[in-house]
Amino acid sequence: MWERIQEKLEILADAAKYDVSCSSSGSKRANANKGIGNTTGTGICHSYTEDGRCVSLLKILLTNYCLYDCAYCVSRRSNDIQRAGFTVNEVVAITINFYRRNYIEGLFLSSGIFKNPDYTMERLVRVAKTLRTLHRFNGYIHLKTIPGCSEELIHEAALYADRLSVNIELPSEQSLRHLAPEKSKESIIKPMSFLHDRITALADERKVIRHTPTFAPAGQSTQMVVGASPENDLQVMTIADSLYKKFGLRRVYYSGYVPVLSDHRLPAPGTPVPMIRENRLYQTDWLLRFYKFSLHEVLNPQNPQLDLDIDPKLSWAFRNLDQFPVDINKAAYEMILRVPGVGISSALKIVEARRFKKLDLTDLRTLGVACSRAKHFICTSDNRPRDVVASVLRRQILQQSKYQTTLTSQMDLFS
């Protein structure tokens, strides 16, 4: 019996790895000498909390059987792969077993769509409900919302899961029709809207009624596949920016398409995964959410693609050299945030520390500033940069980059 469950676990954990909204740390620390925990177990991945803690999660699909034939998905019905499926009780038993062994602290559960969306979602909900009510499991639970399922099931899921997510998959409705014709934009947006409205309403109700039930306390997230369709970075980030503003998403994940399937609509197998592009999108996402940038400052019709050689903040600085150098001892916090090489924590420390003394480069290094980059854009008591040409400074910074040998390896999937 255990051998069959182990076989299912290997199949369904492998199928779940393409969902990056529950990322892995890549650790390979094995258990030895009767220690506690094991990071190499099948299906165990790692995510991070807001305070930086690493959390081990069991990341699996309920089943990789699927009615849909989405071109980019390894579990699509026309793909000739080994299929498997767990029962509700098997997922519950594995989760509790792994938790008691200290392998995991929570569960990330998704599924292919079998029979119909409601039938699939009902089983995901039953897993979470059984863990919470029967086993009194208080670990983290993240459930994927099945597009097209009923609002009643979404509501029930949010009562037991910490986070829900429905993947928007592709950056445009046109690409969705082309690569996933059985899905619709409405079936994806509708549950997002419902969750946002309910989370907002119950948050307001909780201010008045103390015992209002917990409802998806970790919010909702989504994922976009990047590189499977021809949209540029401006289109991708326009969708992401809109989702944050309209639905209050906690996170949009960007997944570089892994070309494992032969399909004339997709990049051919063997095409490099757009990992650098994916990283630049995450950096842009961070600028919009935490660094007070607006989308049109980073990407616009004149600059619709992110520069793969340099990060988006540095790229913006090169296009706006007239705003530099910044006097680090006088500038507003918002402007200090825009200096390449200065992070949020460092910017806050600068504003606090300069109350007591004039800061120099040595002080800034102590505060965590990457001075090898920042010194070209700031004035301090011991640093007065001369007028520079953007192309010359760009070349100089790239020559100093530890990523120099890898930055030019990215290929255009749609050349």
Tab-separated table of N, CA and C in Angstrom, residues 1 9 15 41 67 73 88 114 166-167 188 201 204 246 251 263 295-296 302-303 312 333 367 387 399 405 410:
chain	number	residue	atom	x	y	z
A	1	MET	N	0.844	-1.211	0.000
A	1	MET	CA	0.000	0.000	0.000
A	1	MET	C	0.872	1.251	0.000
A	9	LEU	N	2.988	9.776	-5.090
A	9	LEU	CA	3.611	10.977	-4.555
A	9	LEU	C	4.693	11.490	-5.501
A	15	ALA	N	4.606	16.763	-10.992
A	15	ALA	CA	3.683	17.564	-11.800
A	15	ALA	C	3.415	18.926	-11.167
A	41	GLY	N	12.738	14.947	0.890
A	41	GLY	CA	11.572	14.100	0.676
A	41	GLY	C	10.774	14.534	-0.535
A	67	LEU	N	-9.356	17.379	-17.704
A	67	LEU	CA	-10.258	17.472	-18.847
A	67	LEU	C	-9.763	18.464	-19.894
A	73	CYS	N	0.599	23.263	-20.427
A	73	CYS	CA	0.535	22.486	-19.183
A	73	CYS	C	0.981	21.048	-19.403
A	88	VAL	N	-8.982	11.730	-1.041
A	88	VAL	CA	-8.938	12.756	-0.001
A	88	VAL	C	-8.224	12.228	1.239
A	114	PHE	N	-10.859	17.195	-13.063
A	114	PHE	CA	-11.466	15.951	-13.505
A	114	PHE	C	-12.968	15.981	-13.229
A	166	VAL	N	-5.936	31.514	-7.791
A	166	VAL	CA	-6.398	31.038	-9.090
A	166	VAL	C	-5.447	31.609	-10.120
A	167	ASN	N	-4.840	30.753	-10.921
A	167	ASN	CA	-3.810	31.198	-11.859
A	167	ASN	C	-4.425	31.865	-13.081
A	188	ILE	N	-11.671	32.943	-14.628
A	188	ILE	CA	-10.509	33.197	-13.772
A	188	ILE	C	-10.710	34.452	-12.932
A	201	ALA	N	-15.081	42.544	2.955
A	201	ALA	CA	-16.292	42.645	3.763
A	201	ALA	C	-16.085	42.063	5.160
A	204	ASP	N	-13.917	44.259	7.419
A	204	ASP	CA	-14.705	45.345	8.009
A	204	ASP	C	-15.602	44.827	9.126
A	246	LYS	N	-6.947	46.077	-8.355
A	246	LYS	CA	-8.360	45.720	-8.373
A	246	LYS	C	-8.726	44.687	-7.316
A	251	ARG	N	0.337	38.561	-3.985
A	251	ARG	CA	1.516	38.289	-4.809
A	251	ARG	C	1.097	37.824	-6.194
A	263	ASP	N	4.613	21.445	-29.569
A	263	ASP	CA	3.369	22.055	-30.028
A	263	ASP	C	3.748	23.262	-30.883
A	295	LEU	N	4.163	52.268	-12.913
A	295	LEU	CA	4.478	51.372	-14.023
A	295	LEU	C	5.064	52.124	-15.208
A	296	HIS	N	4.486	53.291	-15.547
A	296	HIS	CA	4.955	53.991	-16.746
A	296	HIS	C	6.379	54.517	-16.599
A	302	GLN	N	7.537	53.449	-25.239
A	302	GLN	CA	8.872	53.701	-25.774
A	302	GLN	C	9.885	52.675	-25.271
A	303	ASN	N	9.604	52.074	-24.118
A	303	ASN	CA	10.474	51.050	-23.520
A	303	ASN	C	9.606	49.879	-23.047
A	312	PRO	N	15.931	46.747	-13.431
A	312	PRO	CA	15.052	47.836	-13.880
A	312	PRO	C	15.277	49.166	-13.156
A	333	TYR	N	13.314	60.715	1.460
A	333	TYR	CA	13.351	59.243	1.512
A	333	TYR	C	12.943	58.629	0.181
A	367	LEU	N	25.826	50.767	6.491
A	367	LEU	CA	24.364	50.702	6.489
A	367	LEU	C	23.816	49.740	5.441
A	387	ASP	N	30.109	64.488	-14.219
A	387	ASP	CA	29.115	64.201	-15.249
A	387	ASP	C	29.532	62.953	-16.020
A	399	GLN	N	30.967	45.567	-16.508
A	399	GLN	CA	32.277	44.936	-16.388
A	399	GLN	C	32.554	44.494	-14.955
A	405	THR	N	29.079	36.903	-17.094
A	405	THR	CA	29.201	35.775	-18.015
A	405	THR	C	27.863	35.130	-18.339
A	410	GLN	N	20.670	34.819	-22.481
A	410	GLN	CA	19.230	34.761	-22.686
A	410	GLN	C	18.868	34.937	-24.157
